[in-house]
Short mmCIF file of C-alpha atoms in Angstrom, two decimals:
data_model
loop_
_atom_site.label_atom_id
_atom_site.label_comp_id
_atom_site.label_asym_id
_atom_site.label_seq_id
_atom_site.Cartn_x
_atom_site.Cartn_y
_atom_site.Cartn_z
CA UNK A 1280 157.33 -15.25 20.47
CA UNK A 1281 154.69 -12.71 21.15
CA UNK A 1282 151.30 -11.82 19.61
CA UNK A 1283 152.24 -9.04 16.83
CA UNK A 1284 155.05 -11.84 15.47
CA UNK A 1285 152.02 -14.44 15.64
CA UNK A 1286 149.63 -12.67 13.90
CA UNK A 1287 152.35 -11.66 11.01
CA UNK A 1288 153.54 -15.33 10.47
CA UNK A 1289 149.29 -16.23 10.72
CA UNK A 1290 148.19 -13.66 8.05
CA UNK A 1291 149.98 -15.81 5.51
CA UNK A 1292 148.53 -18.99 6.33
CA UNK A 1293 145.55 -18.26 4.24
CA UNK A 1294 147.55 -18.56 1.09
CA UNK A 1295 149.99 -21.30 1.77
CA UNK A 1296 149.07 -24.36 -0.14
CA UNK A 1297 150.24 -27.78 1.16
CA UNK A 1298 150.05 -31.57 0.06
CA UNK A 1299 149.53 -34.25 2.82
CA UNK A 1300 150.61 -37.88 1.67
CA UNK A 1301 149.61 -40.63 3.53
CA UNK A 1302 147.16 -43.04 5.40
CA UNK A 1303 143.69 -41.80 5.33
CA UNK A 1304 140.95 -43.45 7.63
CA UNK A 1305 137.42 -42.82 8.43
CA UNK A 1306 136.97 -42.03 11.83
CA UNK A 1307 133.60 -43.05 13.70
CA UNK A 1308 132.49 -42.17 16.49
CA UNK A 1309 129.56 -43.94 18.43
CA UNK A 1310 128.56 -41.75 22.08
CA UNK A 1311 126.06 -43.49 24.56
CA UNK A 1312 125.60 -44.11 28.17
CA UNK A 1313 126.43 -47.58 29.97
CA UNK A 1314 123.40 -48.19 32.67
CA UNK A 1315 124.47 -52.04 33.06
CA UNK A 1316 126.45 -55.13 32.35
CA UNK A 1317 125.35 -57.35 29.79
CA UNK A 1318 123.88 -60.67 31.02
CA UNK A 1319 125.30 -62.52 28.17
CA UNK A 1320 128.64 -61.43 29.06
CA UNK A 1321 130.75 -59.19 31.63
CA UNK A 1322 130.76 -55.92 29.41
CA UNK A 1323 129.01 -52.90 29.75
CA UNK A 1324 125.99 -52.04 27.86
CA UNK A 1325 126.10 -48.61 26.07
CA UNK A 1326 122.91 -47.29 25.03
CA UNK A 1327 123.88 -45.25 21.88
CA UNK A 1328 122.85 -41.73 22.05
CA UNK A 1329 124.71 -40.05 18.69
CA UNK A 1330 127.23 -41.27 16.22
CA UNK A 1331 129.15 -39.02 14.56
CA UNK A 1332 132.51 -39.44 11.87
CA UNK A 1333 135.28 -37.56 10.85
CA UNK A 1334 138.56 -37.61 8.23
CA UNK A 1335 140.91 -39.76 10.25
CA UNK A 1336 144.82 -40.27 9.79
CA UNK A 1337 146.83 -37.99 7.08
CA UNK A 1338 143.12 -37.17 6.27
CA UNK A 1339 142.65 -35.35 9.77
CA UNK A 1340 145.88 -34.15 9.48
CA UNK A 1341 144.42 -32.24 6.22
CA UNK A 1342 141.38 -31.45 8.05
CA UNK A 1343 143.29 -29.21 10.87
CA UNK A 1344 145.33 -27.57 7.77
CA UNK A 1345 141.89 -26.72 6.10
CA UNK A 1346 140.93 -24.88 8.92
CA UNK A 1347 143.78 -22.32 8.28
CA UNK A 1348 144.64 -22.60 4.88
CA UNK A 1349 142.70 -22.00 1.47
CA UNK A 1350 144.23 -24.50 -0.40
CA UNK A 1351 144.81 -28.34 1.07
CA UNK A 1352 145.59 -31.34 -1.35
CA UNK A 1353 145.54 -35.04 0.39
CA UNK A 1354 147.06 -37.74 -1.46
CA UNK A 1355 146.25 -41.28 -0.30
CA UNK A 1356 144.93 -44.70 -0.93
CA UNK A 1357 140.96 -44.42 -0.87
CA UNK A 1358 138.32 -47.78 -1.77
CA UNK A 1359 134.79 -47.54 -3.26
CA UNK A 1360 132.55 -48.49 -0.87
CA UNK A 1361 129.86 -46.76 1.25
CA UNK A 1362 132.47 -45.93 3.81
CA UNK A 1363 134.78 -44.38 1.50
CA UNK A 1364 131.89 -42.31 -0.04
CA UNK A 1365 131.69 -40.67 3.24
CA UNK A 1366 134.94 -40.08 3.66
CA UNK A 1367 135.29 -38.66 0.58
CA UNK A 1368 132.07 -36.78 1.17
CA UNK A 1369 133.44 -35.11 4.45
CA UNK A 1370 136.72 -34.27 2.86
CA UNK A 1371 134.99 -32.44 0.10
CA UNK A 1372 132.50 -30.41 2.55
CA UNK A 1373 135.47 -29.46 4.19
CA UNK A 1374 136.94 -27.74 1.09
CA UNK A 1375 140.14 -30.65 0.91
CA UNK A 1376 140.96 -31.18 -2.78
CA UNK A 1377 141.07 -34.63 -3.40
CA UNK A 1378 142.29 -34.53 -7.23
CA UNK A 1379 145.66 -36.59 -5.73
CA UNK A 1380 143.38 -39.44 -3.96
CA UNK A 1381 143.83 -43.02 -5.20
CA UNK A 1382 140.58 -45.00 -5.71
CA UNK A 1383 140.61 -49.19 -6.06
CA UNK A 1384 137.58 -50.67 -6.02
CA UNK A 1385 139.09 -53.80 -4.45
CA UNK A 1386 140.68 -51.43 -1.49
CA UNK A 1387 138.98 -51.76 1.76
CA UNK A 1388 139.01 -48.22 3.22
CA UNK A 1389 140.57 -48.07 6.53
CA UNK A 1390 138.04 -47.25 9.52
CA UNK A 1391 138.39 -46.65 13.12
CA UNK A 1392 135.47 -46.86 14.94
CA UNK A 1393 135.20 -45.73 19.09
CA UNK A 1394 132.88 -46.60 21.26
CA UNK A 1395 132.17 -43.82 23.92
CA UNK A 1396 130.24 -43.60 27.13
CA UNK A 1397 130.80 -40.54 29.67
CA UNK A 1398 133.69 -39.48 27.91
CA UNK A 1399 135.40 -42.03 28.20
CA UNK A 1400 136.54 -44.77 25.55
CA UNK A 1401 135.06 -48.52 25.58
CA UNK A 1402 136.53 -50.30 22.84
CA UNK A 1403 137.46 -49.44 19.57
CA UNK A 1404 136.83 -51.64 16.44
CA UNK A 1405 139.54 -51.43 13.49
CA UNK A 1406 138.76 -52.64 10.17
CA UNK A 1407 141.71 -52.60 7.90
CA UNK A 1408 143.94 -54.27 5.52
CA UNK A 1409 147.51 -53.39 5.09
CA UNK A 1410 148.19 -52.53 1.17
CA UNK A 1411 150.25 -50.15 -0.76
CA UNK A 1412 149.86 -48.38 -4.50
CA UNK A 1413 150.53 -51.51 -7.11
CA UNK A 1414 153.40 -49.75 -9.69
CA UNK A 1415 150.98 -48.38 -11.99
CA UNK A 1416 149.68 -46.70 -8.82
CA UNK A 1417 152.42 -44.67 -7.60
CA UNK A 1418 152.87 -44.03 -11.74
CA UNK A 1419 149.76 -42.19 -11.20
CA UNK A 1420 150.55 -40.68 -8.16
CA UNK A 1421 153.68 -39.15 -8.69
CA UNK A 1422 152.07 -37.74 -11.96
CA UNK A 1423 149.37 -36.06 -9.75
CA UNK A 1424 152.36 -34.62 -7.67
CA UNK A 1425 154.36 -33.46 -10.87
CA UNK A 1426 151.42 -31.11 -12.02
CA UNK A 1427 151.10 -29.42 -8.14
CA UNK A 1428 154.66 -29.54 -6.98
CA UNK A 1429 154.78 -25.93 -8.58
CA UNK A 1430 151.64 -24.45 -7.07
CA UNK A 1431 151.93 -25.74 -3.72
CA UNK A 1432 154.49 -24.41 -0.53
CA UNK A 1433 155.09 -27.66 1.55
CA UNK A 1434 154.33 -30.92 1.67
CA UNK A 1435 153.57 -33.63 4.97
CA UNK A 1436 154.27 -37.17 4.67
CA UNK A 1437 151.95 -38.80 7.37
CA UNK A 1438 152.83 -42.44 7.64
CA UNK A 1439 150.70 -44.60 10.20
CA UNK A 1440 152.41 -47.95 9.00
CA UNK A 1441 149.04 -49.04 7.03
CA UNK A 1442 150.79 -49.62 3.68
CA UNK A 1443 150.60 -46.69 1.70
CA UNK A 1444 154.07 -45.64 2.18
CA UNK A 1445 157.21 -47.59 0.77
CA UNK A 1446 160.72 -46.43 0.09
CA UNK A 1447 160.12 -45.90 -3.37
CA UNK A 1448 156.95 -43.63 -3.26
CA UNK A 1449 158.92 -41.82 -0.50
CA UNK A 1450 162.40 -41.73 -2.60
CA UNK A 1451 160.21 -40.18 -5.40
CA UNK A 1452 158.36 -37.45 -3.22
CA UNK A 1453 161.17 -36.34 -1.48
CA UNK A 1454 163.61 -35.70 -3.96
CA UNK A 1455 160.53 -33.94 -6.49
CA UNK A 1456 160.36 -31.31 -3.10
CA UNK A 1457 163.77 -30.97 -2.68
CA UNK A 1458 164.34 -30.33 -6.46
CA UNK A 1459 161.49 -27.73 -6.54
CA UNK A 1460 162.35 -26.05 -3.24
CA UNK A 1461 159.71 -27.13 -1.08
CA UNK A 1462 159.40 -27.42 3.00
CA UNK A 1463 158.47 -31.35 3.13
CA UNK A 1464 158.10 -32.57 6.95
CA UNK A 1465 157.71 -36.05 8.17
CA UNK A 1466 155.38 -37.78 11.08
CA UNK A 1467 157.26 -41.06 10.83
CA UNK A 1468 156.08 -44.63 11.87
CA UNK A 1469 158.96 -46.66 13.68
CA UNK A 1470 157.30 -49.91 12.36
CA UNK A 1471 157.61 -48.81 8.82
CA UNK A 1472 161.55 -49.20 8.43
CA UNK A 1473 161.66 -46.21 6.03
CA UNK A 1474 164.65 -44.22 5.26
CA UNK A 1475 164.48 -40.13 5.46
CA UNK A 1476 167.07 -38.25 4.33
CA UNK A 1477 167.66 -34.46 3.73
CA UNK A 1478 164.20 -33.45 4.17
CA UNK A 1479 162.88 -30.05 6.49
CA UNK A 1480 161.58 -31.57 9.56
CA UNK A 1481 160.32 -34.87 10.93
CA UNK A 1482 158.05 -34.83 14.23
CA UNK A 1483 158.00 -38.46 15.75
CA UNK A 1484 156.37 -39.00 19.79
CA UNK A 1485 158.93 -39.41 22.78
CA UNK A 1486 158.53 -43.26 22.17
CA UNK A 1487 158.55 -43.15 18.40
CA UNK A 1488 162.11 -41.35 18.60
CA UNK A 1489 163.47 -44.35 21.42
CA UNK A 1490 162.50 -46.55 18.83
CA UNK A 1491 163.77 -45.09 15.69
CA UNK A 1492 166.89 -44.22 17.65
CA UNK A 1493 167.40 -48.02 18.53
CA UNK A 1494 167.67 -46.71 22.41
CA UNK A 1495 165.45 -48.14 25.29
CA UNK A 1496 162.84 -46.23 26.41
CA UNK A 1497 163.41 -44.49 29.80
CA UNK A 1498 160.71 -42.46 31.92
CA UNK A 1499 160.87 -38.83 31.35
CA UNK A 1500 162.80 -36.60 33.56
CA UNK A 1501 162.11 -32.94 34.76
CA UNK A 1502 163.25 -30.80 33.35
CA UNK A 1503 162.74 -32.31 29.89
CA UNK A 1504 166.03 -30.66 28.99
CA UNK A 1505 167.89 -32.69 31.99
CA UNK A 1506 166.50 -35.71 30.00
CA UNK A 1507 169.40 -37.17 28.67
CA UNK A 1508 168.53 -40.16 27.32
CA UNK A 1509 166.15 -37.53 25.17
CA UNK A 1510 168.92 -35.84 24.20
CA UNK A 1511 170.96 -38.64 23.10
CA UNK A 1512 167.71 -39.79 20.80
CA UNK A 1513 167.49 -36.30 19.38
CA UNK A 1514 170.85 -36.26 18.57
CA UNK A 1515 170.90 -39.50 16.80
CA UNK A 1516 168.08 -39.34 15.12
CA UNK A 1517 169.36 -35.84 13.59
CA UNK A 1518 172.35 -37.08 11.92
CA UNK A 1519 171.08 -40.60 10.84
CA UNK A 1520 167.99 -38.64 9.16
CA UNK A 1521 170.02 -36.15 7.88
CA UNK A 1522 167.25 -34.01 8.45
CA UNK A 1523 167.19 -29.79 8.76
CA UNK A 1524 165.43 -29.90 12.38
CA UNK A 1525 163.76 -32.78 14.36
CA UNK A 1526 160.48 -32.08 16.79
CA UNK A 1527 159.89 -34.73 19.28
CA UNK A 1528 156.36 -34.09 20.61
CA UNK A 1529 156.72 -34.93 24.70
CA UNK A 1530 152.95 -35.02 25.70
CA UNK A 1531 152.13 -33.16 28.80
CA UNK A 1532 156.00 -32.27 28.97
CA UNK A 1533 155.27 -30.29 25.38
CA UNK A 1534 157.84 -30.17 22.61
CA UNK A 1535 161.84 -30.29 21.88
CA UNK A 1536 163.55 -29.08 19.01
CA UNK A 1537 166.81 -30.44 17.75
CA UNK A 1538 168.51 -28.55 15.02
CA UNK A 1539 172.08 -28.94 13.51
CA UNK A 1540 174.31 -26.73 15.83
CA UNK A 1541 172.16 -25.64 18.14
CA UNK A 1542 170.96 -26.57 21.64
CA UNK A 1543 167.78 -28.38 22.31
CA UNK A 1544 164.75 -26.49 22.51
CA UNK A 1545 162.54 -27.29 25.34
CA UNK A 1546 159.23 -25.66 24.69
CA UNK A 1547 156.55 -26.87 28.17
CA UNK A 1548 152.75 -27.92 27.31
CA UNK A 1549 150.25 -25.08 26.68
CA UNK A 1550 147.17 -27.31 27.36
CA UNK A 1551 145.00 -26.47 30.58
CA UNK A 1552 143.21 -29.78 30.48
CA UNK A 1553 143.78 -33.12 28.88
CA UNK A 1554 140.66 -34.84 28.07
CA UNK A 1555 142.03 -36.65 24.75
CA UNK A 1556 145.55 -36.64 22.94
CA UNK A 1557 144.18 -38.73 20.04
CA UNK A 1558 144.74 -36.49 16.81
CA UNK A 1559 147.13 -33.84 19.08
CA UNK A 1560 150.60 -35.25 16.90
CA UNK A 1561 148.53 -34.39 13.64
CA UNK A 1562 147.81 -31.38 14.72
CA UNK A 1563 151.22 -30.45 16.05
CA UNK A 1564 152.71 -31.92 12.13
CA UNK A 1565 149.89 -29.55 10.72
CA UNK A 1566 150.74 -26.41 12.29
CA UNK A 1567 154.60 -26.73 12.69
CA UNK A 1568 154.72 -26.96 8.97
CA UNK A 1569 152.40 -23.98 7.65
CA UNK A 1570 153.94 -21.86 10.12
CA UNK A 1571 157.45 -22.88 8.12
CA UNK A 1572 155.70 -22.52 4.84
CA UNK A 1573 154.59 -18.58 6.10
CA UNK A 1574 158.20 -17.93 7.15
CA UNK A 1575 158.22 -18.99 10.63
CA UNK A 1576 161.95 -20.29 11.59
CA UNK A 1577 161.65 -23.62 12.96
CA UNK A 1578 161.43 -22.16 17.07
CA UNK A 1579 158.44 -20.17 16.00
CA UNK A 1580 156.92 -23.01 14.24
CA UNK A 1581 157.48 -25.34 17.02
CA UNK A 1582 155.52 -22.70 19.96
CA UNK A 1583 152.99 -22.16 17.48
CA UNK A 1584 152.26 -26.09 16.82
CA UNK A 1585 152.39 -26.43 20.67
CA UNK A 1586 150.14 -23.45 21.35
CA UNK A 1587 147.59 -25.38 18.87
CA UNK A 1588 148.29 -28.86 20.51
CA UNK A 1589 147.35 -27.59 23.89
CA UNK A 1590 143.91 -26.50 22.53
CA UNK A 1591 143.00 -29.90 20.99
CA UNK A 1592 144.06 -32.08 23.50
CA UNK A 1593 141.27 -30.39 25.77
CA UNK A 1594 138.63 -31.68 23.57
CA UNK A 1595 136.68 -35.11 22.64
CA UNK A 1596 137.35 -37.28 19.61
CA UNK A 1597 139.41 -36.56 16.22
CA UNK A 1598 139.16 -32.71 16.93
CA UNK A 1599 140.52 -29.70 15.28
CA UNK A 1600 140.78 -25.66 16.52
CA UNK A 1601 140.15 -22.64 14.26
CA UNK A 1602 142.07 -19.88 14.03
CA UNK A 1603 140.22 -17.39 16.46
CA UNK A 1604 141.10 -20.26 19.15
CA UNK A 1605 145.03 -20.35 18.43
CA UNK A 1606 144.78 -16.43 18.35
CA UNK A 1607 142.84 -16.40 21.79
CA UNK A 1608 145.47 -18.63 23.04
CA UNK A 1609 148.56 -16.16 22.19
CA UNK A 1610 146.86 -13.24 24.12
CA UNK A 1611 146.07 -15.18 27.25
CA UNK A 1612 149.67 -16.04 27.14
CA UNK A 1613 150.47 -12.35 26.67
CA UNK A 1614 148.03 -10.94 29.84
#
């Protein structure tokens, strides 16, 4: 795809309006510098220099939406508590709409918190609690949904296997997207024994396919299109998710597209340097499907989320990339 198609399919992201369901998590960051080993025990010291915290899960995936498009609704399970409060304070200075969230005061929010020093990770600490929407819940939900399914273009179901998302809420989703003619992709979970059927797109890892597939992982092969223990994943996973196209995100071997009737699409990595891949599959769900919603076909979609995957990998923590970035990318590739 070159630059003038880009920049056609990218003038319409402004006024594309999506919905991301899922997971949300507050994402901390704590950066410092390790100078010795504690005497109380054989672990490094870090002496904290910043802290810093971002939207995290189907929140982040919002976040890299917002950076494109005017209009981003998150629905999700939220708590009450100081750490939500942030959360919900970051969302809103980012300009996310958060009319869809779910708040229970007896919810613990979900947060992820990294310990850093010289750019590279220590230990994370999770605090969590695995619970889904009670019936009255999802009641409410799907209420929320039936007022915006009208005024919105797409939809992303981002499931990280925390309890948000059961067959029911996902029954109910789909088939109010389908009904109203929306794009609705998935980032699935292989731990979260969900069924998909007849949606746009669903985006799982190299591993998450193997799994889903019910096929044993194998190393990765070069070319990724010689891969045929890929190909045989991609191909099952089509039909038994009777899905329109299936994106299997390959890390530093980039991205392959499986559609009905036609041959794999191998598209290689754009990213120069690889300093972190955390966040890089919400960013890949994120871009793949507003470049659908703007009238990409699914190829185009897929070289524009791996142009903006290449970009984010290349930088520290839960990150994002603006618009002027992807752009830059498209006319390095073009000189």
């Amino acid at each position: 795809m070159n630059r003038s198609r880009f920049q056609q399919i990218a003038s319409r992201f402004p006024e594309m309006k999506l919905l991301v369901v899922g997971d949300i998590m507050l994402d901390e960051f704590i950066w410092g510098r390790v100078k010795r080993i504690s005497p109380e025990a054989p672990v490094p010291v870090v002496e904290v220099d910043r802290e810093t915290s971002y939207p995290g899960g189907a929140a982040n995936v919002a976040r890299n939406l917002r950076g494109f498009s005017n209009e981003v609704h998150l629905l999700g399970l939220i708590g009450t508590n100081t750490h939500a409060s942030q959360l919900k304070s970051l969302l809103s200075s980012e300009g996310i709409r958060l009319d869809c969230l779910v708040e229970d005061p007896a919810y613990q929010t979900i947060v992820k918190t990294r310990i850093i020093a010289r750019n590279q990770q220590v230990v994370r600490v999770d605090r969590e609690r695995k619970v889904g929407l009670t019936h009255l819940q999802t009641a409410q939900a799907l209420q929320q949904l039936d007022g915006l399914i009208e005024q919105i273009d797409g939809i992303i179901i981002e499931d990280y296997a925390k309890g948000l998302l059961d067959q029911e809420l996902v029954n109910a989703i789909v088939k109010k997207a389908r009904a109203a003619g929306k794009i609705i992709t998935i980032d699935p979970n292989p731990t979260n024994l969900l069924t998909w059927n007849g949606v746009t797109a669903i985006k799982p890892n190299r591993s998450e396919a193997f799994a889903a597939a019910g096929l044993l992982q194998t190393d990765p092969v070069e070319p990724a299109t010689a891969d045929t223990a890929l190909l045989q994943a991609g191909k099952i996973l089509l039909e038994r998710w009777n899905a329109e196209s299936l994106l299997v995100t390959l890390s530093e071997q980039g991205i392959m597209l499986f559609q009905r009737n036609e041959p794999p699409f191998h598209i290689p990595t754009r990213a120069q340097e690889v300093y972190d891949v955390s966040g890089a599959g919400d960013t890949t769900i994120a871009l793949f499907t507003l470049a659908l919603c703007a009238g990409a076909d699914p190829s185009e979609a897929a070289v524009i989320a791996n142009y903006a995957a290449g970009i984010v990998v290349g930088k520290l923590g839960t990150a994002t990339l603006t618009p002027a970035e992807l752009l830059a990318s498209f006319e390095v590739a073009a000189d």
